[in-house]
Amino acid sequence: MAHLSSMPTLEVGQDRTMILNMGPHHPSTHGVLRLILEIDGETIVRIMPDIGYLHTGIEKTCEAKFYQQVVPLTDRIDYLCPLTNNLCYVLAVEKLLGLDIPPKAQWMRVMLNELTRINSHLVWLGTHALDIGAMSVFLYCFREREDILRLFEMVSGQRMMTSYFRIGGLALEPPLGFFERVREFANRFPAKVDEYENLLTGNPIWGMRTKGVARITAEDAVALGASGPTLRGSGVDFDLRRDMPYSGYENFRFKVPVSQDGDVFARYICRVREMRESIAIVQQTLDGMPEGRIKADAPKVILPDREKMKTEMEALIYHFKIITEGFAVPEGEVYQAVESPRGEMGYYVVSDGTAKPYRVHMRAACLANLQLLPAMCGGRLLADVVAAIGSIDIVLGEIDR
Amino acid sequence: MPLAPTITELEQLKGHPALAKLLAWNSEAVEGAKFDRDELTIYIERSSIREACGLLRDDRDCPFNFLVDVTCVDWYPKQPRFEIVYHLLSITRKERVRLKVRLGDSPEVDSVTSVWPAANYFEREVYDLFGVRFNGHPYLRRLLMPEDWEGYPLRKDYPVEGYR
């Protein structure tokens, strides 16, 4: 969109190359990404991503909402990991308010975040393999994804747009039988990852399409702002969950998968191993889930229980005030980052002391990761572009916001 | 957990590697600093931002080698109106710092794309949504909005519903 009038022009003497449009409706561009490719035969000379087709102005909308009304908007940014977005936003506002979150809420948040990571990686693995031509993996992945979506539905009432985290805690107590269902899934899942790996990791065709393809060095990845598995696939050992822990991640033991090769296969193997680590974290949260409240002690910020609201005068007043005029947040600014399935997701929230955020900015991991695409694909074949797009795992909702 | 009071005294904040480095380099480039909610903000004088960023990136003890984000805040109708906000991260030392440049009379500032190529899209986004120009940017065009869009949507004097 933004590039429409900026098509790379061909100069005299350069008539070897041609311009090819890929997208915005190409199935392998994962949404509405348009790529303008300048190709010489099958070889990529230049590649220019064109984004903005999904721009909905969420940052502007946030400025017109109360703080608690922004939570459902955050679901819609990266629609494959809504709970990670919820978490990042509520952590930022909680930091502005100076709230202490009870341990049970923190552990629930960690558990659901890791399930979200698996959910997101399953979609990535299925579509990435589908793009390259391994069609059956998609069906296997979506089988397990369905189980996770059912867990989300059980706890929040929604399969995708969960909005389960609230400023100060969680929306509701997890329902009866929830933890048993999660444990049953967690016990079953590692064998499923073996199944995916049996289909792909040792598969010679998969290896030929991914090994040595779309290579990026660690220096380039850092300079271009890559994060998450895209960065770790190039050998930079950095994970916010371990290195700058938030929401109680320091209580869990897990490994951070790193690969030195920097190609499509390296990013693939990092993500697949991450799924195994995530399920290990889920097991740890189940084993040690603390008892207690799920909301912080801040009646002016957190809606009272439904039951209390109907029987206690004070609770009714708080409920009325929060719903009609929100709650004021002390002046200041905060940048909170979490490790989303795609990399560093950050929320920069500025408060001017009123009940509406003065500015909410989302640092989208995909936007930065997309900048790697020209560096990865220059001089390579057209078919490798498809593998490269899949390997950086973009979500256009997050890029365009 | 009550909020700790904000510290704005440069003397008390000198222990932070980024601020110490910048003060040792050119104390006139540092307009001020703020430590609030465990986050350090350094206000940089407009003309020195590119050099300051290069200096922090190449620091031997604590290299802020990762540009996390560039964004902008519009304080309309207050002056100076725009604040460009840079979030830097040191992957080796696991430190963060926030740099800010205040833009008063004219909304333009030097681009930091020569320091971190990552700034390319971030600066284009700020240009697109706030109308702040980045001098020396290799390809300063709208990123998210259509090329022929009028106005800059994230400015505070732009209505939420848009112009009708």
Coordinates of C-alpha atoms in Angstrom, one line a residue:
Chain A
M1 CA 0.0 0.0 0.0
A2 CA 2.5 2.5 1.1
H3 CA 4.8 1.4 -1.7
L4 CA 2.4 1.6 -4.5
S5 CA 4.0 4.6 -6.1
S6 CA 7.4 3.5 -5.2
M7 CA 7.8 0.5 -7.5
P8 CA 11.5 -0.2 -8.2
T9 CA 12.0 1.4 -11.6
L10 CA 14.0 -0.4 -14.3
E11 CA 16.8 1.6 -15.8
V12 CA 18.2 1.2 -19.3
G13 CA 20.6 -1.6 -19.6
Q14 CA 19.0 -3.5 -16.7
D15 CA 16.4 -5.2 -18.7
R16 CA 17.5 -8.6 -17.5
T17 CA 15.3 -8.3 -14.5
M18 CA 11.5 -8.2 -14.1
I19 CA 9.2 -7.2 -11.3
L20 CA 6.9 -9.8 -9.8
N21 CA 4.2 -9.1 -7.3
M22 CA 3.7 -11.7 -4.6
G23 CA 0.6 -11.2 -2.5
P24 CA -1.2 -9.6 -0.8
H25 CA -3.4 -12.7 -1.3
H26 CA -0.7 -15.2 -1.9
P27 CA -1.4 -18.2 0.4
S28 CA 2.2 -18.4 1.7
T29 CA 2.4 -14.8 2.8
H30 CA 0.4 -15.6 6.0
G31 CA -2.2 -12.9 5.8
V32 CA -1.9 -9.8 3.7
L33 CA 1.7 -9.2 3.1
R34 CA 2.7 -7.9 -0.3
L35 CA 6.2 -8.5 -1.6
I36 CA 7.6 -6.7 -4.6
L37 CA 10.2 -8.9 -6.0
E38 CA 12.8 -7.9 -8.6
I39 CA 13.9 -11.2 -10.2
D40 CA 16.6 -12.2 -12.7
G41 CA 15.2 -15.5 -14.0
E42 CA 14.5 -17.3 -10.7
T43 CA 17.0 -15.4 -8.7
I44 CA 16.0 -12.6 -6.3
V45 CA 17.7 -9.3 -7.0
R46 CA 15.7 -7.1 -4.7
I47 CA 12.8 -7.7 -2.4
M48 CA 10.6 -5.1 -0.9
P49 CA 7.9 -5.9 1.6
D50 CA 4.7 -3.7 1.5
I51 CA 2.6 -3.7 4.6
G52 CA -0.3 -1.8 6.0
Y53 CA -3.2 -3.7 4.6
L54 CA -4.4 -4.7 8.1
H55 CA -3.7 -1.3 9.8
T56 CA -6.6 -0.6 12.1
G57 CA -5.3 2.2 14.2
I58 CA -5.3 0.3 17.5
E59 CA -2.8 2.7 19.1
K60 CA -5.1 5.6 18.4
T61 CA -8.2 3.7 19.6
C62 CA -6.4 2.9 22.9
E63 CA -6.1 6.6 23.7
A64 CA -9.9 6.9 23.7
K65 CA -10.6 4.0 26.0
F66 CA -10.3 3.5 29.8
Y67 CA -7.3 1.4 30.9
Q68 CA -9.3 -1.7 31.4
Q69 CA -11.1 -1.3 28.1
V70 CA -7.8 -1.7 26.2
V71 CA -7.3 -5.3 27.2
P72 CA -9.7 -6.7 24.6
L73 CA -8.0 -4.6 21.9
T74 CA -4.7 -6.2 22.7
D75 CA -6.1 -9.6 21.7
R76 CA -6.6 -8.4 18.2
I77 CA -3.0 -7.4 17.6
D78 CA -1.2 -10.7 17.5
Y79 CA -4.2 -12.9 17.1
L80 CA -2.2 -16.1 17.4
C81 CA -1.0 -15.3 20.9
P82 CA -3.8 -13.1 22.5
L83 CA -2.8 -14.1 26.1
T84 CA 0.8 -12.9 25.6
N85 CA -0.5 -9.5 24.4
N86 CA -2.9 -9.4 27.4
L87 CA -0.1 -10.2 29.7
C88 CA 2.3 -7.6 28.3
Y89 CA -0.3 -4.8 28.6
V90 CA -1.5 -5.7 32.1
L91 CA 2.1 -6.0 33.3
A92 CA 2.8 -2.5 31.9
V93 CA -0.2 -0.9 33.6
E94 CA 0.4 -2.8 36.9
K95 CA 3.9 -1.4 36.8
L96 CA 2.5 2.1 36.4
L97 CA 0.1 1.5 39.3
G98 CA 2.7 -0.2 41.5
L99 CA 0.4 -3.3 42.0
D100 CA 1.6 -6.5 43.6
I101 CA 0.1 -9.6 41.9
P102 CA -0.7 -12.7 44.0
P103 CA 1.4 -15.8 43.2
K104 CA -1.5 -17.8 42.0
A105 CA -2.4 -15.3 39.4
Q106 CA 1.2 -15.1 38.3
W107 CA 1.5 -18.8 37.9
M108 CA -1.7 -19.1 36.0
R109 CA -0.4 -16.4 33.7
V110 CA 2.8 -18.3 33.1
M111 CA 0.9 -21.5 32.4
L112 CA -1.5 -19.9 30.0
N113 CA 1.3 -18.1 28.3
E114 CA 3.2 -21.2 27.6
L115 CA 0.1 -22.9 26.3
T116 CA -0.3 -19.9 24.0
R117 CA 3.3 -20.3 22.9
I118 CA 2.6 -23.9 21.9
N119 CA -0.6 -22.9 20.2
S120 CA 1.2 -20.3 18.2
H121 CA 4.1 -22.6 17.3
L122 CA 1.7 -25.2 16.2
V123 CA 0.0 -22.8 13.7
W124 CA 3.5 -21.8 12.6
L125 CA 4.7 -25.3 12.1
G126 CA 1.6 -26.4 10.2
T127 CA 1.5 -23.5 7.8
H128 CA 5.3 -23.4 7.4
A129 CA 5.4 -27.1 6.4
L130 CA 2.3 -26.6 4.2
D131 CA 4.1 -23.7 2.4
I132 CA 7.1 -25.9 1.7
G133 CA 4.9 -28.8 0.5
A134 CA 4.7 -31.1 3.5
M135 CA 0.9 -31.0 3.7
S136 CA 0.1 -33.7 6.3
V137 CA 1.9 -31.9 9.2
F138 CA -0.7 -29.2 9.1
L139 CA -3.4 -31.7 10.1
Y140 CA -1.4 -33.1 12.9
C141 CA -0.6 -29.7 14.3
F142 CA -4.2 -28.5 14.2
R143 CA -5.3 -31.6 16.0
E144 CA -3.3 -30.6 19.1
R145 CA -4.1 -26.9 18.6
E146 CA -7.8 -27.7 18.9
D147 CA -7.1 -29.2 22.4
I148 CA -5.4 -26.0 23.5
L149 CA -8.2 -23.8 22.1
R150 CA -10.7 -26.0 24.1
L151 CA -8.6 -25.3 27.2
F152 CA -8.7 -21.5 26.5
E153 CA -12.5 -21.8 26.0
M154 CA -12.8 -23.6 29.3
V155 CA -11.0 -20.9 31.2
S156 CA -12.1 -17.7 29.5
G157 CA -15.1 -18.6 27.4
Q158 CA -13.4 -17.8 24.2
R159 CA -11.3 -19.8 21.8
M160 CA -9.1 -17.0 20.4
M161 CA -9.9 -13.6 21.7
T162 CA -9.5 -14.6 25.3
S163 CA -9.0 -11.3 27.3
Y164 CA -8.6 -13.5 30.4
F165 CA -6.0 -11.4 32.2
R166 CA -7.2 -8.2 33.9
I167 CA -5.2 -5.3 35.4
G168 CA -4.5 -6.6 38.9
G169 CA -5.0 -10.4 38.3
L170 CA -7.3 -12.7 36.4
A171 CA -10.9 -12.3 35.2
L172 CA -12.2 -15.5 36.9
E173 CA -11.1 -18.4 39.0
P174 CA -10.2 -21.3 36.7
P175 CA -13.2 -23.7 36.5
L176 CA -13.3 -27.1 38.3
G177 CA -11.5 -29.8 36.5
F178 CA -9.4 -27.3 34.5
F179 CA -6.0 -28.3 35.9
E180 CA -6.8 -32.0 35.3
R181 CA -7.5 -31.3 31.7
V182 CA -4.3 -29.3 31.3
R183 CA -2.3 -32.1 33.0
E184 CA -3.8 -34.6 30.7
F185 CA -2.8 -32.5 27.7
A186 CA 0.7 -31.9 29.1
N187 CA 1.3 -35.6 29.5
R188 CA 0.1 -36.4 26.1
F189 CA 1.8 -33.6 24.2
P190 CA 5.6 -34.5 24.2
A191 CA 4.8 -37.7 22.2
K192 CA 3.0 -35.5 19.6
V193 CA 6.1 -33.4 19.2
D194 CA 7.9 -36.6 18.4
E195 CA 5.4 -37.3 15.7
Y196 CA 6.0 -33.9 14.1
E197 CA 9.7 -34.4 14.3
N198 CA 9.4 -37.9 12.8
L199 CA 7.7 -36.3 9.8
L200 CA 10.1 -33.4 9.3
T201 CA 13.4 -33.3 11.2
G202 CA 15.1 -36.3 9.5
N203 CA 13.2 -36.0 6.3
P204 CA 15.7 -35.4 3.4
I205 CA 13.3 -33.3 1.4
W206 CA 12.6 -31.0 4.3
G207 CA 16.4 -30.8 4.9
M208 CA 17.0 -29.8 1.3
R209 CA 14.4 -27.1 1.4
T210 CA 15.5 -25.6 4.7
K211 CA 19.2 -26.3 5.5
G212 CA 21.5 -23.5 4.3
V213 CA 18.5 -21.5 3.1
A214 CA 17.9 -17.8 4.0
R215 CA 20.9 -17.7 6.2
I216 CA 21.5 -14.7 8.5
T217 CA 24.4 -14.0 10.7
A218 CA 24.2 -13.1 14.4
E219 CA 25.6 -9.6 13.7
D220 CA 23.0 -8.9 11.0
A221 CA 20.2 -10.3 13.1
V222 CA 21.1 -8.0 16.1
A223 CA 21.6 -5.0 13.9
L224 CA 18.2 -5.5 12.2
G225 CA 16.4 -5.8 15.5
A226 CA 15.5 -9.5 15.3
S227 CA 14.3 -11.2 18.4
G228 CA 12.8 -14.5 19.6
P229 CA 13.6 -17.8 17.8
T230 CA 14.7 -15.8 14.7
L231 CA 17.5 -14.3 16.8
R232 CA 18.3 -17.5 18.7
G233 CA 18.4 -19.5 15.4
S234 CA 21.4 -17.3 14.6
G235 CA 23.2 -18.2 17.8
V236 CA 22.4 -15.3 20.1
D237 CA 21.5 -16.8 23.4
F238 CA 18.9 -14.3 24.7
D239 CA 15.5 -15.0 26.1
L240 CA 13.6 -12.5 28.1
R241 CA 11.9 -15.2 30.2
R242 CA 15.3 -16.3 31.5
D243 CA 17.4 -13.1 31.2
M244 CA 14.9 -10.4 32.3
P245 CA 12.2 -12.4 34.1
Y246 CA 8.7 -11.1 34.5
S247 CA 5.5 -12.5 36.1
G248 CA 7.4 -15.0 38.1
Y249 CA 9.4 -16.7 35.4
E250 CA 12.4 -16.8 37.7
N251 CA 10.6 -19.7 39.6
F252 CA 10.8 -22.1 36.6
R253 CA 13.6 -24.1 35.2
F254 CA 13.8 -24.4 31.5
K255 CA 16.4 -24.5 28.7
V256 CA 16.6 -21.9 25.9
P257 CA 17.2 -23.7 22.6
V258 CA 19.9 -22.0 20.5
S259 CA 21.2 -23.0 17.1
Q260 CA 24.3 -21.6 15.4
D261 CA 23.4 -22.1 11.8
G262 CA 21.1 -19.1 11.2
D263 CA 19.2 -20.8 8.4
V264 CA 15.5 -21.9 8.1
F265 CA 16.2 -25.2 9.6
A266 CA 17.9 -23.6 12.7
R267 CA 14.8 -21.5 13.3
Y268 CA 12.6 -24.6 12.8
I269 CA 14.6 -26.6 15.3
C270 CA 14.6 -23.8 17.9
R271 CA 10.8 -23.5 17.8
V272 CA 10.2 -27.2 18.0
R273 CA 12.5 -27.5 21.0
E274 CA 10.8 -24.5 22.5
M275 CA 7.5 -26.4 22.4
R276 CA 9.1 -29.1 24.5
E277 CA 10.4 -26.6 27.0
S278 CA 7.1 -24.8 27.2
I279 CA 5.3 -28.0 28.1
A280 CA 7.9 -28.6 30.8
I281 CA 7.1 -25.2 32.2
V282 CA 3.4 -26.0 32.1
Q283 CA 4.1 -29.2 34.1
Q284 CA 6.0 -27.2 36.7
T285 CA 3.2 -24.7 37.1
L286 CA 0.7 -27.6 37.6
D287 CA 3.0 -29.2 40.2
G288 CA 3.5 -26.1 42.2
M289 CA 0.3 -24.1 41.7
P290 CA 0.0 -21.8 44.8
E291 CA -3.2 -21.4 46.6
G292 CA -4.8 -18.1 47.3
R293 CA -6.4 -15.1 45.6
I294 CA -6.3 -14.4 41.9
K295 CA -6.7 -10.7 42.2
A296 CA -4.5 -8.0 43.9
D297 CA -5.9 -6.1 46.8
A298 CA -6.9 -2.9 45.1
P299 CA -10.6 -2.3 45.2
K300 CA -10.3 0.9 43.2
V301 CA -8.8 -0.9 40.2
I302 CA -10.2 -4.3 40.2
L303 CA -13.9 -5.0 39.8
P304 CA -15.5 -6.7 42.9
D305 CA -16.8 -10.2 42.8
R306 CA -20.3 -10.4 41.4
E307 CA -21.6 -11.8 44.6
K308 CA -20.1 -9.0 46.7
M309 CA -21.4 -6.4 44.4
K310 CA -25.0 -7.6 45.0
T311 CA -24.7 -7.7 48.7
E312 CA -22.2 -5.0 49.8
M313 CA -22.8 -1.2 49.4
E314 CA -19.1 -0.4 49.1
A315 CA -18.4 -3.0 46.4
L316 CA -21.4 -1.6 44.4
I317 CA -19.9 1.9 44.6
Y318 CA -16.5 0.7 43.4
H319 CA -18.1 -1.3 40.6
F320 CA -20.1 1.8 39.5
K321 CA -17.1 4.0 39.6
I322 CA -14.7 1.7 37.7
I323 CA -17.3 1.1 35.0
T324 CA -18.4 4.7 34.5
E325 CA -15.2 6.7 35.1
G326 CA -12.4 4.1 35.1
F327 CA -9.5 4.5 37.5
A328 CA -6.8 7.2 37.5
V329 CA -3.2 5.9 36.9
P330 CA -0.3 8.0 38.4
E331 CA 1.6 10.0 35.9
G332 CA 4.6 8.3 34.3
E333 CA 5.7 6.0 31.6
V334 CA 6.6 2.3 31.4
Y335 CA 8.1 0.0 28.9
Q336 CA 7.3 -3.7 29.5
A337 CA 8.6 -6.4 27.3
V338 CA 7.7 -10.1 27.3
E339 CA 8.9 -13.0 25.2
S340 CA 6.1 -13.7 22.8
P341 CA 6.3 -16.7 20.5
R342 CA 7.7 -14.4 17.8
G343 CA 10.2 -12.4 19.9
E344 CA 10.2 -9.3 22.1
M345 CA 6.8 -7.9 22.4
G346 CA 6.8 -4.6 24.2
Y347 CA 4.2 -2.2 25.4
Y348 CA 5.1 1.4 26.0
V349 CA 2.4 3.0 28.1
V350 CA 2.4 6.7 29.0
S351 CA 0.0 8.0 31.6
D352 CA -0.9 11.7 32.2
G353 CA -2.6 10.9 35.5
T354 CA -6.1 10.4 34.0
A355 CA -8.2 7.3 33.5
K356 CA -7.3 6.9 29.8
P357 CA -3.8 6.1 28.6
Y358 CA -2.1 9.1 27.0
R359 CA -0.2 6.9 24.6
V360 CA 0.0 3.1 24.1
H361 CA 2.6 1.9 21.7
M362 CA 3.2 -1.8 20.9
R363 CA 6.7 -2.9 19.9
A364 CA 5.9 -5.6 17.4
A365 CA 8.4 -8.4 17.1
C366 CA 7.3 -9.2 13.6
L367 CA 7.7 -5.7 12.3
A368 CA 11.4 -5.9 13.2
N369 CA 11.8 -9.5 12.1
L370 CA 10.3 -8.7 8.7
Q371 CA 13.2 -6.3 8.1
L372 CA 15.4 -9.4 7.9
L373 CA 13.6 -10.7 4.8
P374 CA 15.6 -8.7 2.2
A375 CA 18.8 -9.7 3.8
M376 CA 17.9 -13.3 3.9
C377 CA 16.6 -13.7 0.4
G378 CA 19.0 -11.5 -1.7
G379 CA 20.6 -13.7 -4.4
R380 CA 18.6 -16.8 -3.6
L381 CA 15.9 -18.5 -5.5
L382 CA 12.2 -17.5 -5.7
A383 CA 11.1 -20.7 -3.9
D384 CA 13.3 -19.9 -0.9
V385 CA 11.3 -16.7 -0.3
V386 CA 8.4 -18.9 0.8
A387 CA 10.6 -20.8 3.2
A388 CA 12.1 -17.6 4.6
I389 CA 8.7 -16.0 5.2
G390 CA 7.6 -19.1 7.0
S391 CA 10.7 -19.3 9.1
I392 CA 10.4 -15.7 10.6
D393 CA 6.8 -16.5 11.6
I394 CA 5.1 -13.2 10.8
V395 CA 1.6 -12.3 11.9
L396 CA 0.3 -9.4 9.9
G397 CA -2.1 -8.3 12.6
E398 CA 0.9 -7.5 14.8
I399 CA 2.9 -5.8 12.0
D400 CA 0.1 -3.5 10.9
R401 CA -1.7 -3.0 14.2
Chain B
M1 CA 4.0 -1.8 46.9
P2 CA 4.0 2.0 46.9
L3 CA 5.8 3.7 44.1
A4 CA 9.3 5.0 44.8
P5 CA 9.7 8.7 44.2
T6 CA 11.2 9.7 40.8
I7 CA 14.9 10.6 40.9
T8 CA 15.9 13.4 38.5
E9 CA 19.3 14.4 40.0
L10 CA 22.1 13.6 37.5
E11 CA 24.5 13.1 40.4
Q12 CA 22.5 10.3 42.0
L13 CA 22.1 8.5 38.7
K14 CA 25.7 8.5 37.6
G15 CA 26.1 4.8 38.5
H16 CA 24.2 3.7 35.4
P17 CA 26.7 2.8 32.7
A18 CA 24.8 4.6 29.9
L19 CA 24.5 7.9 31.7
A20 CA 28.1 7.7 32.9
K21 CA 29.3 7.1 29.4
L22 CA 27.3 10.0 27.9
L23 CA 28.3 12.5 30.6
A24 CA 31.9 11.6 30.2
W25 CA 31.6 12.1 26.5
N26 CA 29.7 15.4 26.3
S27 CA 27.8 16.6 29.3
E28 CA 26.1 19.3 27.2
A29 CA 24.4 16.6 25.1
V30 CA 22.6 15.4 28.2
E31 CA 19.7 17.6 29.0
G32 CA 18.5 15.6 31.9
A33 CA 17.7 12.2 33.3
K34 CA 14.9 10.5 35.2
F35 CA 14.8 7.3 37.1
D36 CA 11.2 6.2 37.6
R37 CA 9.7 2.7 38.2
D38 CA 13.1 1.1 37.7
E39 CA 13.5 2.6 34.3
L40 CA 16.1 5.1 33.3
T41 CA 15.3 7.9 30.8
I42 CA 18.0 10.2 29.4
Y43 CA 17.0 13.3 27.6
I44 CA 19.4 14.0 24.7
E45 CA 20.0 17.2 23.0
R46 CA 18.5 17.0 19.5
S47 CA 21.6 17.4 17.4
S48 CA 23.6 14.8 19.3
I49 CA 21.2 11.9 19.1
R50 CA 23.0 10.0 16.4
E51 CA 26.4 10.3 17.9
A52 CA 25.0 9.4 21.4
C53 CA 23.4 6.3 19.9
G54 CA 26.6 5.3 18.2
L55 CA 28.6 5.8 21.4
L56 CA 26.2 3.6 23.4
R57 CA 26.2 0.9 20.8
D58 CA 30.0 0.7 20.7
D59 CA 30.6 1.0 24.5
R60 CA 33.1 -1.7 25.5
D61 CA 31.7 -2.5 29.0
C62 CA 28.0 -2.2 28.4
P63 CA 27.2 -2.2 24.7
F64 CA 23.6 -1.2 24.0
N65 CA 23.8 -3.1 20.7
F66 CA 20.1 -3.7 20.3
L67 CA 17.6 -1.1 19.2
V68 CA 14.3 -2.3 20.6
D69 CA 12.0 0.4 19.4
V70 CA 11.6 4.0 18.2
T71 CA 8.4 5.8 18.8
C72 CA 7.0 9.2 19.5
V73 CA 4.7 10.9 22.0
D74 CA 2.7 14.0 21.0
W75 CA 2.2 16.5 23.9
Y76 CA 0.1 18.9 22.0
P77 CA -0.7 21.7 22.8
K78 CA 2.2 21.8 25.2
Q79 CA 5.7 22.8 24.0
P80 CA 8.0 21.2 23.1
R81 CA 5.4 19.2 21.2
F82 CA 7.0 15.9 20.1
E83 CA 9.2 13.5 22.1
I84 CA 11.0 10.8 20.1
V85 CA 11.6 7.8 22.3
Y86 CA 14.3 5.3 21.7
H87 CA 14.4 2.0 23.7
L88 CA 17.8 0.4 23.8
L89 CA 18.8 -3.0 25.2
S90 CA 22.2 -4.4 26.0
I91 CA 21.9 -8.1 25.2
T92 CA 25.2 -8.9 27.0
R93 CA 24.6 -6.9 30.2
K94 CA 20.8 -7.3 30.2
E95 CA 20.2 -3.6 30.8
R96 CA 17.7 -1.2 29.3
V97 CA 17.8 2.5 28.8
R98 CA 15.4 4.9 27.2
L99 CA 16.6 7.9 25.3
K100 CA 14.4 10.9 24.5
V101 CA 14.7 13.8 22.2
R102 CA 12.3 16.7 22.5
L103 CA 11.4 18.4 19.3
G104 CA 10.0 21.9 19.7
D105 CA 9.8 24.2 16.7
S106 CA 10.3 21.9 13.8
P107 CA 9.4 18.1 13.8
E108 CA 12.7 16.7 12.5
V109 CA 15.6 14.8 13.9
D110 CA 18.6 12.9 12.6
S111 CA 17.9 9.3 11.6
V112 CA 19.7 6.6 13.5
T113 CA 19.5 4.1 10.6
S114 CA 23.2 4.4 10.1
V115 CA 23.8 3.2 13.7
W116 CA 21.1 0.4 13.6
P117 CA 19.5 -0.6 10.3
A118 CA 16.6 -1.8 12.5
A119 CA 15.5 1.8 12.9
N120 CA 14.4 1.8 9.3
Y121 CA 10.8 0.6 9.8
F122 CA 10.4 2.2 13.2
E123 CA 11.3 5.6 11.9
R124 CA 9.1 5.2 8.9
E125 CA 6.2 4.4 11.2
V126 CA 6.8 7.5 13.3
Y127 CA 7.0 9.6 10.1
D128 CA 3.8 8.0 8.8
L129 CA 1.7 8.4 12.0
F130 CA 3.3 11.6 13.5
G131 CA 4.8 13.5 10.6
V132 CA 8.2 13.7 12.2
R133 CA 11.0 13.8 9.6
F134 CA 14.2 11.8 10.0
N135 CA 17.1 13.4 8.3
G136 CA 19.4 10.9 6.5
H137 CA 16.8 8.1 6.4
P138 CA 17.4 6.1 3.3
Y139 CA 13.7 5.6 2.3
L140 CA 11.4 7.9 4.3
R141 CA 7.9 7.1 3.0
R142 CA 4.6 6.2 4.6
L143 CA 4.7 2.6 6.0
L144 CA 1.2 1.7 7.2
M145 CA -1.1 4.4 5.8
P146 CA -1.8 4.9 2.1
E147 CA 0.7 7.1 0.3
D148 CA -1.9 9.8 -0.4
W149 CA -3.3 9.9 3.1
E150 CA -3.8 13.4 4.5
G151 CA -2.7 14.2 8.0
Y152 CA -0.9 12.2 10.6
P153 CA -3.3 10.0 12.6
L154 CA -1.5 9.6 15.9
R155 CA -1.2 13.4 16.4
K156 CA -3.4 14.6 19.3
D157 CA -5.1 17.2 17.1
Y158 CA -6.2 14.4 14.7
P159 CA -9.7 13.2 15.6
V160 CA -10.2 9.6 16.6
E161 CA -12.9 9.1 14.0
G162 CA -10.7 10.8 11.3
Y163 CA -11.7 13.8 9.2
R164 CA -15.0 13.4 7.6

